Coordinates of C-alpha atoms and ligand atoms in Angstrom, one line a residue:
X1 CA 38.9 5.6 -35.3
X2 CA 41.8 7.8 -34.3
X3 CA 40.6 11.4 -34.5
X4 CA 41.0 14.0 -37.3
X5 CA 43.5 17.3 -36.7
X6 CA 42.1 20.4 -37.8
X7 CA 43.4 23.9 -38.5
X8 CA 41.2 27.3 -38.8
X9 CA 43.0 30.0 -41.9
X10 CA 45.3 31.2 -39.4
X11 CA 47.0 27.8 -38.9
X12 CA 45.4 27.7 -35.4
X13 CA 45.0 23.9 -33.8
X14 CA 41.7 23.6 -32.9
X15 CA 39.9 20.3 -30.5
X16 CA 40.5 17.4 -32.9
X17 CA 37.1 15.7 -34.6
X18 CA 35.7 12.7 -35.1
X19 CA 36.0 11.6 -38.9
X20 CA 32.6 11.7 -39.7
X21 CA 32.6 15.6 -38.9
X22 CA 35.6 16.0 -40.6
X23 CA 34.3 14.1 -43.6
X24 CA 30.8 16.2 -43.0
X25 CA 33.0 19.6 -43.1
X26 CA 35.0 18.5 -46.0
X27 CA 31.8 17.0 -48.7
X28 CA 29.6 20.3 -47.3
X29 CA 32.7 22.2 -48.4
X30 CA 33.5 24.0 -45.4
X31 CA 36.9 22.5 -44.6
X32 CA 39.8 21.3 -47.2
X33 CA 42.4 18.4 -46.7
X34 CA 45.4 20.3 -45.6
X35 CA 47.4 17.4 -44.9
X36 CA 47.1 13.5 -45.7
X37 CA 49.8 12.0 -43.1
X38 CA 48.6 12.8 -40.2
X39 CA 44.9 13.6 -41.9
X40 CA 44.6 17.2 -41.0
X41 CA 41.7 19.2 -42.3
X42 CA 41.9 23.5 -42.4
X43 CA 38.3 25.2 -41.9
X44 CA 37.5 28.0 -44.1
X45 CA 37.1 30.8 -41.1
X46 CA 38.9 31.7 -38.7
X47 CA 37.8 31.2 -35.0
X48 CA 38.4 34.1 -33.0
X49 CA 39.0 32.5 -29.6
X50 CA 38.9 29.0 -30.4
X51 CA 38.1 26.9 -27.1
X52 CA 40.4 23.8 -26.9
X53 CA 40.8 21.2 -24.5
X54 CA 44.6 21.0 -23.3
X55 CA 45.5 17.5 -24.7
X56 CA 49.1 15.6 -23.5
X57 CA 51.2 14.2 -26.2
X58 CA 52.2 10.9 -24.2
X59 CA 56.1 9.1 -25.9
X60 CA 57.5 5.8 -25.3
X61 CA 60.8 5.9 -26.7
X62 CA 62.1 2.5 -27.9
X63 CA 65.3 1.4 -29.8
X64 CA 62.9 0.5 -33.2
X65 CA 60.0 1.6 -32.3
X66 CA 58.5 4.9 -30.7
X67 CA 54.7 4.8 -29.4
X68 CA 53.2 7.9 -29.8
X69 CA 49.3 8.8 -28.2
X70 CA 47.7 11.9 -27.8
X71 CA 45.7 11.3 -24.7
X72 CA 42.8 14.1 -23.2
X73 CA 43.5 13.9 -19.7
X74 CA 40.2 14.9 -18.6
X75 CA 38.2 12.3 -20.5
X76 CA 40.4 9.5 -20.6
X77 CA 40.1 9.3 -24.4
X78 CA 43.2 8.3 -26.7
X79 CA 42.7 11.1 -29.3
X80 CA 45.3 9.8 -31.7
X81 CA 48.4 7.4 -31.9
X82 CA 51.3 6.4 -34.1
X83 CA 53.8 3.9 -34.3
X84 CA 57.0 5.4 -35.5
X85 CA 60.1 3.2 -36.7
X86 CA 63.3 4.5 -36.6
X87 CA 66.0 3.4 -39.3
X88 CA 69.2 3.3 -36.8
X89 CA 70.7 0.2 -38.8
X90 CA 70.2 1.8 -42.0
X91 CA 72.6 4.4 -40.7
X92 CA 74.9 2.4 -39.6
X93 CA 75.4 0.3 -42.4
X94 CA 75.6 3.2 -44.6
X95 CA 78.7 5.0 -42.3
X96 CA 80.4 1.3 -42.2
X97 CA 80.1 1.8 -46.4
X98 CA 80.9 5.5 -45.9
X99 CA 84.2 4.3 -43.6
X100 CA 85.5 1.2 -45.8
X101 CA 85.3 3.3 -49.1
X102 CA 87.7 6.0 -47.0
X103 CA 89.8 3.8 -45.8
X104 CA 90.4 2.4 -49.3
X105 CA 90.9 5.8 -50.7
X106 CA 93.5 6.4 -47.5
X107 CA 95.5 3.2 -48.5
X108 CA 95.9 4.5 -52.5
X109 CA 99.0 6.5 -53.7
X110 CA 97.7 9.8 -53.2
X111 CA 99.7 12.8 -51.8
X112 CA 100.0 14.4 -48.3
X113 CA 97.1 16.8 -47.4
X114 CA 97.3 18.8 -44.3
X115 CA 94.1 18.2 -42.0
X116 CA 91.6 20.8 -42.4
X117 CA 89.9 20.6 -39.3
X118 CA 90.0 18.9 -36.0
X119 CA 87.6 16.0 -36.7
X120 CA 89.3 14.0 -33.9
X121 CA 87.5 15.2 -30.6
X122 CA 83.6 14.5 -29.9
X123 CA 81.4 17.7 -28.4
X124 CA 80.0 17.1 -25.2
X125 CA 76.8 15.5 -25.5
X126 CA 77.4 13.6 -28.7
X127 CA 75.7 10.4 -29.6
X128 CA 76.1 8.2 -32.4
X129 CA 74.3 9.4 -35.8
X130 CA 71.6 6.1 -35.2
X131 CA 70.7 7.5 -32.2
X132 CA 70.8 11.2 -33.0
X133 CA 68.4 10.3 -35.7
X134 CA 66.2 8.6 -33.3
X135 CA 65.8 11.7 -31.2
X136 CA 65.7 13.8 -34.8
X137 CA 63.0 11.7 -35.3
X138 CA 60.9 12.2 -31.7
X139 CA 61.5 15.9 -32.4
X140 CA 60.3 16.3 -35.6
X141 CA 57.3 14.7 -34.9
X142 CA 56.8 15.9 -31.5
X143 CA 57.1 19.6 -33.6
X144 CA 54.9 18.6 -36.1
X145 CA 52.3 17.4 -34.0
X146 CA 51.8 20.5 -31.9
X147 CA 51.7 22.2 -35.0
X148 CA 48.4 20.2 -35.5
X149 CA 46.9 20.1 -32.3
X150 CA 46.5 21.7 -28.9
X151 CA 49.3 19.9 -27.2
X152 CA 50.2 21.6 -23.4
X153 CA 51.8 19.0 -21.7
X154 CA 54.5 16.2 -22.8
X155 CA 55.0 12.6 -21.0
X156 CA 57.8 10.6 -21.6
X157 CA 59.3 7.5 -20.5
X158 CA 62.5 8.4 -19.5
X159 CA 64.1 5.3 -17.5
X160 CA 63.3 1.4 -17.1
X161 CA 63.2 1.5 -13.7
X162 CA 62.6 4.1 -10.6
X163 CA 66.2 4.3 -9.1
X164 CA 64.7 6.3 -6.8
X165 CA 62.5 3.3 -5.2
X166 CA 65.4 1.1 -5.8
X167 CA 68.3 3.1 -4.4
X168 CA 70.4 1.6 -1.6
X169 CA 68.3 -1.7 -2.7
X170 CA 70.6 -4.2 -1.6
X171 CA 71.4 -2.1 1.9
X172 CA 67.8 -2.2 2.7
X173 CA 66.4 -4.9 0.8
X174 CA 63.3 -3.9 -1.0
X175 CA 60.2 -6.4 -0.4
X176 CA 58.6 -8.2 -3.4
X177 CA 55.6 -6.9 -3.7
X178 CA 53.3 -8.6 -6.0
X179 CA 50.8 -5.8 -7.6
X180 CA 52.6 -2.7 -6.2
X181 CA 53.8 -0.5 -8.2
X182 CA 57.4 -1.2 -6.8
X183 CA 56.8 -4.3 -7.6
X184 CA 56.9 -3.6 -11.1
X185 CA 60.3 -1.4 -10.4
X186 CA 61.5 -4.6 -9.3
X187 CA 60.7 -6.8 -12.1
X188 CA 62.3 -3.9 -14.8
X189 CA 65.2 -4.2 -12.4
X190 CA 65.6 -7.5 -12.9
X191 CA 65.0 -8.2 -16.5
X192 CA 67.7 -5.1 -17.1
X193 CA 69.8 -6.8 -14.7
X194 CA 69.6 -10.3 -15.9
X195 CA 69.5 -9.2 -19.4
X196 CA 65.7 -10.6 -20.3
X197 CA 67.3 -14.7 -19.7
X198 CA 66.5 -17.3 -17.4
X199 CA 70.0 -17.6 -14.9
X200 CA 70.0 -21.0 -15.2
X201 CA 69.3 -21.8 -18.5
X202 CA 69.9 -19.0 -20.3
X203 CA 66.4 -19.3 -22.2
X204 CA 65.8 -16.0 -23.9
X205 CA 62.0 -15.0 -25.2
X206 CA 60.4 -17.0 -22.8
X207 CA 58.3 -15.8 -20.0
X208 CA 60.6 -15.3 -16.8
X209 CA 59.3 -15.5 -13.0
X210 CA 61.2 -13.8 -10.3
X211 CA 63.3 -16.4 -8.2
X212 CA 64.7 -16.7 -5.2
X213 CA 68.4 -18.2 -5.6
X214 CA 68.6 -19.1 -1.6
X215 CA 65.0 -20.8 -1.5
X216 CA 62.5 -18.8 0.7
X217 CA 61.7 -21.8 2.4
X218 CA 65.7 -22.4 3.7
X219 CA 65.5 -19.3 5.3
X220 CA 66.4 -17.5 1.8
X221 CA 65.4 -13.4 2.1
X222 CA 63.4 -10.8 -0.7
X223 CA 66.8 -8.3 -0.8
X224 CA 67.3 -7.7 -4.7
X225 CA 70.5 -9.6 -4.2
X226 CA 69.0 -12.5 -3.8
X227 CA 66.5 -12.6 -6.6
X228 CA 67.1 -13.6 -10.3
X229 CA 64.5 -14.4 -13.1
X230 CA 63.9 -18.3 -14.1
X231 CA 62.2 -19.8 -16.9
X232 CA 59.7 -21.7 -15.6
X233 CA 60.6 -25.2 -16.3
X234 CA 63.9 -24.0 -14.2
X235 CA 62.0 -22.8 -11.4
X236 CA 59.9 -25.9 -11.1
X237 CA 63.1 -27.5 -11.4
X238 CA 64.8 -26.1 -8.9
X239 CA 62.0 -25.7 -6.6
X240 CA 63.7 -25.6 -3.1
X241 CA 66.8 -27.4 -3.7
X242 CA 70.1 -25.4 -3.2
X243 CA 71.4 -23.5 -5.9
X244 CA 75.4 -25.6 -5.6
X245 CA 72.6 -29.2 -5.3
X246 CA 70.4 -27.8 -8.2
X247 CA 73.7 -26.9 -10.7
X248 CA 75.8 -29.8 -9.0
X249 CA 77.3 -30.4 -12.7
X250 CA 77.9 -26.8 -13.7
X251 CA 80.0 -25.0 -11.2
X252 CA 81.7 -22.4 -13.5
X253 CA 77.8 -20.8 -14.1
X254 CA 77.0 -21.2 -10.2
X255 CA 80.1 -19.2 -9.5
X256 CA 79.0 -16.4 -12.1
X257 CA 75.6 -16.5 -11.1
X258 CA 76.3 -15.6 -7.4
X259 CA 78.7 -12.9 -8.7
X260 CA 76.4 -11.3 -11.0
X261 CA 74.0 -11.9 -8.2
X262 CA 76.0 -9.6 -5.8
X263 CA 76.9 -6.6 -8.5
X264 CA 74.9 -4.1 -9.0
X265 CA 73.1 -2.7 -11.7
X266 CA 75.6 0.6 -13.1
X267 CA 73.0 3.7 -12.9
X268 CA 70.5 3.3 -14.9
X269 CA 71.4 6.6 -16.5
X270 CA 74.2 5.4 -18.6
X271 CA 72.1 3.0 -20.2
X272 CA 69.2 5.4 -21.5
X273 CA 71.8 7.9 -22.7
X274 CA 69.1 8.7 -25.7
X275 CA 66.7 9.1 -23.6
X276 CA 68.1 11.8 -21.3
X277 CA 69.5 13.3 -25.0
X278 CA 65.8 13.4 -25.3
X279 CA 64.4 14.4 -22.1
X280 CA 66.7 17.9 -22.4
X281 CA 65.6 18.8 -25.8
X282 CA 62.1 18.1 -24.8
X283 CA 62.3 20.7 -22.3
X284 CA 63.9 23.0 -24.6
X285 CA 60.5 23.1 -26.6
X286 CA 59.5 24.9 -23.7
X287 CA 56.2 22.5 -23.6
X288 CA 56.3 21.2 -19.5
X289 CA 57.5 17.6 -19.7
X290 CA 56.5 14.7 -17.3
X291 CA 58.9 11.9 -16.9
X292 CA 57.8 7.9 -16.3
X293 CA 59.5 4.5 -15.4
X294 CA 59.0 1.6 -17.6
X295 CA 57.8 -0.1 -14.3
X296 CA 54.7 2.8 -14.1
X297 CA 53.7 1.9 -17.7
X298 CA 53.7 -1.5 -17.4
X299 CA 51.9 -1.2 -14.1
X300 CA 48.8 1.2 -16.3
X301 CA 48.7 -1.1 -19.0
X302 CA 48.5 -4.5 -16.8
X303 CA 46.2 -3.1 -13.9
X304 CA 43.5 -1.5 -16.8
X305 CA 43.9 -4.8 -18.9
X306 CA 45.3 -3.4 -22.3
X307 CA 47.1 -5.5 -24.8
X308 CA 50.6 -5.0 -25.6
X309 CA 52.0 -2.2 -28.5
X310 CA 53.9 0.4 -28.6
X311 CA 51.2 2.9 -28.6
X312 CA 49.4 1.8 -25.9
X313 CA 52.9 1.6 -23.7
X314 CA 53.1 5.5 -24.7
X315 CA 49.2 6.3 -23.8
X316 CA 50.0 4.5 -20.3
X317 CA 53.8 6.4 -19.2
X318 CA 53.8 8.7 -16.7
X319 CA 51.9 9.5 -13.6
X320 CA 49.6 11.7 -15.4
X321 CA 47.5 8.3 -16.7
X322 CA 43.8 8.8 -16.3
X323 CA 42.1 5.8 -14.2
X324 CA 40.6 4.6 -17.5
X325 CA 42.0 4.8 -21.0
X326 CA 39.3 4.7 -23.5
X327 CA 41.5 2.7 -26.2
X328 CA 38.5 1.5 -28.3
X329 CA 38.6 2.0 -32.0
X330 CA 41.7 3.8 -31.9
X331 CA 43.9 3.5 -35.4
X332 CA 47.5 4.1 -35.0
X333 CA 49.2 5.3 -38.1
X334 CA 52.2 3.9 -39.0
X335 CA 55.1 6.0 -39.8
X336 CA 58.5 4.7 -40.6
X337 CA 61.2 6.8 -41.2
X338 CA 63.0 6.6 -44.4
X339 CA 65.3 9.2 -44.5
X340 CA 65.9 11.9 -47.7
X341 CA 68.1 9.5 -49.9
X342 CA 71.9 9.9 -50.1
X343 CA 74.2 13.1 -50.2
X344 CA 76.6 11.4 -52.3
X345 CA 77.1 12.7 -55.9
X346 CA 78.7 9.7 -57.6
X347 CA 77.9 6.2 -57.0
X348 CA 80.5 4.3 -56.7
X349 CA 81.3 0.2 -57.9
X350 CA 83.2 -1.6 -54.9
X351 CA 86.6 -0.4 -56.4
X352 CA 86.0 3.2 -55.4
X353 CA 85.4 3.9 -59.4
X354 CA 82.5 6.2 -60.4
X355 CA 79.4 4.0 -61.3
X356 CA 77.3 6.7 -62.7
X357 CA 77.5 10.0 -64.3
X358 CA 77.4 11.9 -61.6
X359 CA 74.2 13.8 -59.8
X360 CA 73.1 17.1 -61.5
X361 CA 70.4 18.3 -59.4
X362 CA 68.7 17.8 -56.1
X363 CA 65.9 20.3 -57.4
X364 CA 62.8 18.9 -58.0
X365 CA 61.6 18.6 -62.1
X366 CA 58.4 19.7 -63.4
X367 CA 57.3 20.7 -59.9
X368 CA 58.1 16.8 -58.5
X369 CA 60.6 15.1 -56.9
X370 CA 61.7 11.2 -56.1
X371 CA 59.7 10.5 -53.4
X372 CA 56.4 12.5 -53.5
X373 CA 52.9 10.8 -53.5
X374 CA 50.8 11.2 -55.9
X375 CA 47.6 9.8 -57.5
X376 CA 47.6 9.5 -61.4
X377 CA 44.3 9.3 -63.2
X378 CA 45.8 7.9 -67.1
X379 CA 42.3 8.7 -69.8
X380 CA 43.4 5.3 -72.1
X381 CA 46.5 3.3 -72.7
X382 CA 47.4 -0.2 -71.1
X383 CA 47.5 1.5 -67.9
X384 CA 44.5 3.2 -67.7
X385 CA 42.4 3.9 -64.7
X386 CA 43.2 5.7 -61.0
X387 CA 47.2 4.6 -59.7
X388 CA 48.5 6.2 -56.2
X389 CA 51.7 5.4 -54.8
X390 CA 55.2 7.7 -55.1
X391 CA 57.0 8.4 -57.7
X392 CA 60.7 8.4 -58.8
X393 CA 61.7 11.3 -61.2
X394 CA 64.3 11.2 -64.3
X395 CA 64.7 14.9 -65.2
X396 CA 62.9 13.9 -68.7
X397 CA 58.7 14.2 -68.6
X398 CA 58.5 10.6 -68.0
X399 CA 58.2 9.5 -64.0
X400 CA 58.7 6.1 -62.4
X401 CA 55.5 5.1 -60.8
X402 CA 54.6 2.0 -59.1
X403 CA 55.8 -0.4 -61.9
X404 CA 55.4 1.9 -65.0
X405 CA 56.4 5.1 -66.8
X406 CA 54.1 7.7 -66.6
X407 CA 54.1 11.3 -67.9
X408 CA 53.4 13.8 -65.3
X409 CA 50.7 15.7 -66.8
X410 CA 48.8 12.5 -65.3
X411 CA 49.5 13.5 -61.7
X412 CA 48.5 15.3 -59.0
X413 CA 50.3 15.5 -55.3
X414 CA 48.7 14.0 -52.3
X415 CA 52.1 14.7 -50.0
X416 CA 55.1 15.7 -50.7
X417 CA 58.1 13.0 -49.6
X418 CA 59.5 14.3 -46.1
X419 CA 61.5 11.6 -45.3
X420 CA 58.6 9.2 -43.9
X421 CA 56.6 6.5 -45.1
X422 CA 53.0 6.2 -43.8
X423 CA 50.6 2.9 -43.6
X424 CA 47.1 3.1 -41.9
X425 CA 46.9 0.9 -38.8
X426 CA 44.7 -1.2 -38.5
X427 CA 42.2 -1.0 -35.1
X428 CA 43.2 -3.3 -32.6
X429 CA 40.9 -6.3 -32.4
X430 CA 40.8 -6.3 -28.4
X431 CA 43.1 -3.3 -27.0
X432 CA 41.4 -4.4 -23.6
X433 CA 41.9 -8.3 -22.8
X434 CA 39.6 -10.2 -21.4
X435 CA 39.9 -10.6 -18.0
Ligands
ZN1 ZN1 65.6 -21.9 -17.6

């Protein structure tokens, strides 16, 4: 089970426990919840000097998905993890609604107004709001969690590939390696470079193999130039035949194929532009960041035998890794991020016309607001009994809960909405596979 945060009365991180101390503090009545999502418990003393062990705060940023583990490098053990989903089409689709709804407005009758501001240039360093919310997202939890817990040291992936080890690659032709670590630069080079399909084909999802277009055999070399994935069936295929023999019938995709063959691969950096966004404001936190390749975490995860997830990716980047990750038991939360509704006061129909009366207050009512968790405990009535879930507020005493009304002198907070939705994970059956 992932471990439990815990705070002494000055807000202090302290080592994080093992539930069953936590849930020893908490029935003896020497600790109180101070937080449900993450499960963070706050001692009633203060420790003076409180000895912690430094703990690294390992991310493996992803377009959906982020996997986040706290890993204690000295022990190996994965102290916590979380799976945090971003909501990058969310935001898009709501600027697309945002932009047709102005443009319509724009094409109305209306009189001449003078520009206010310059809204036409982009600062240096902008990214597009899905992707600034992404990093928005990283930070706030990155934040959040050191709150919690003694975090000294941050990991993150920051590129695919080394370009370092794959510099000048097709001037001095890099070996393939099988089990190296270079070797797994390679294969990240090629599945960026290939974009994840089989050349021939064009089979996506399926497992690739690296290929050699000018068979080994006919005197073909390992340069980077002359490698492309396959699907399998391809490669049996094609075996040692000659790429113009094998594609005889298809001479438009032979002729791309040895062009795309020859390009190279634009710097990597271009590509992870969110993750370099990332890597700067991670410094800024002043915490000292260590920087991985995609290739290094897939070369932890394969050579120690763990399964695939995003968590496990992030408790394997960097160089940092400790020889053996003690995965076991480990429960990543599940956050997904949500957002803090909509800024618009009037909802609109798809003429542009006001839907609704327009929003009054953002405040919350009765000491609640749309969004919160709570647990109701109703005496009698058809809906008697215990209900949790979250609640959405009219500013009259009667709440929105689950699937009925409910008055609020029923409830009582577990966590206030703060833009995220939390699930327990569930432990991985076999994080280590059988070898
Ligand atoms: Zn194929």
């Amino acid at each position: 089970m992932s471990n439990v945060f815990i705070l002494d009365t000055m807000y202090k991180p302290l080592d994080p426990v093992h539930p069953g101390y936590a849930r020893k503090l908490l029935t003896s009545g020497k600790a109180a919840v101070y937080r449900r999502y993450p499960f963070t418990i706050i001692i009633k003393k203060e420790v003076e000097e409180p000895i912690t062990h430094p703990l690294r705060l390992k991310l493996d940023p992803g377009s959906k998905t982020t996997g986040i583990a706290i890993v204690n490098d000295a022990s190996g053990e994965v102290v916590w993890a979380a799976e945090l989903t971003h909501r990058g089409n969310a935001i898009k689709e709501a600027l697309d609604a945002r932009r047709g709804v102005r443009r319509s407005r724009r094409q109305r009758k209306t009189r001449y107004r003078q520009a206010r501001f310059d809204n036409r240039r982009r600062k240096q360093g902008w990214l597009p709001p899905s992707l600034e919310s992404r990093i928005a997202n990283i930070l706030t939890w990155v934040t959040r969690l050191s709150r919690y817990c003694p975090v000294t040291a941050i990991s993150q992936e920051l590129v695919k590939f080394d370009t370092q080890l794959l510099q000048n690659a097709e001037v001095h032709g890099i070996e393939y390696q099988q089990g190296t670590l270079q070797g797994y630069e390679l294969r990240e080079y090629l599945l960026e470079k290939w974009n994840r399909t089989c050349a021939y084909c064009g089979a996506k999802d399926v497992p690739l193999q690296i290929e050699h277009i000018h068979a080994r055999a006919n005197g073909g070399t390992n340069r980077v130039s002359n490698l492309c994935l396959a699907c399998e069936p391809c490669n049996q295929r094609k075996g040692t035949r000659d790429l113009q023999d094998f594609l005889h019938h298809k001479p438009d995709v032979v002729k791309r194929l040895l062009a795309q063959a020859k390009a190279s691969l634009k710097d990597a950096s271009v590509v992870n532009s969110t993750r370099w966004a990332l890597f700067e404001r991670l410094q800024a936190t002043g915490i000292p960041v260590e920087t991985g390749t995609g290739g290094m975490t897939k070369y932890h995860r394969v050579t120690q035998g763990l399964d695939k997830a995003h968590w496990i990716d992030a408790a394997c980047v960097g160089a940092s890794t400790p020889d053996v990750l003690r995965v076991e038991s480990v429960k990543p939360l599940r956050i997904k991020a949500t957002g803090h509704g909509t800024r618009q006061m009037c909802l609109m129909n798809r003429y542009g016309f006001p839907r609704a009366k327009a929003k009054v207050r953002h405040t919350p009512y009765m000491g609640f607001a749309t969004g919160d968790m709570v647990k109701a405990s109703v005496p009698s009535g058809t809906y008697k009994g215990t209900h949790e879930g979250r609640i959405a507020i009219r500013f009259r005493p009667s709440f929105h809960l689950n699937t009925f009304d409910i008055h609020p002198k029923y409830l009582t907070t577990v966590q206030r909405n703060d833009g995220y939705q939390y699930e327990k994970g569930v432990s991985h059956s076999s994080p280590r596979l059988k070898a």
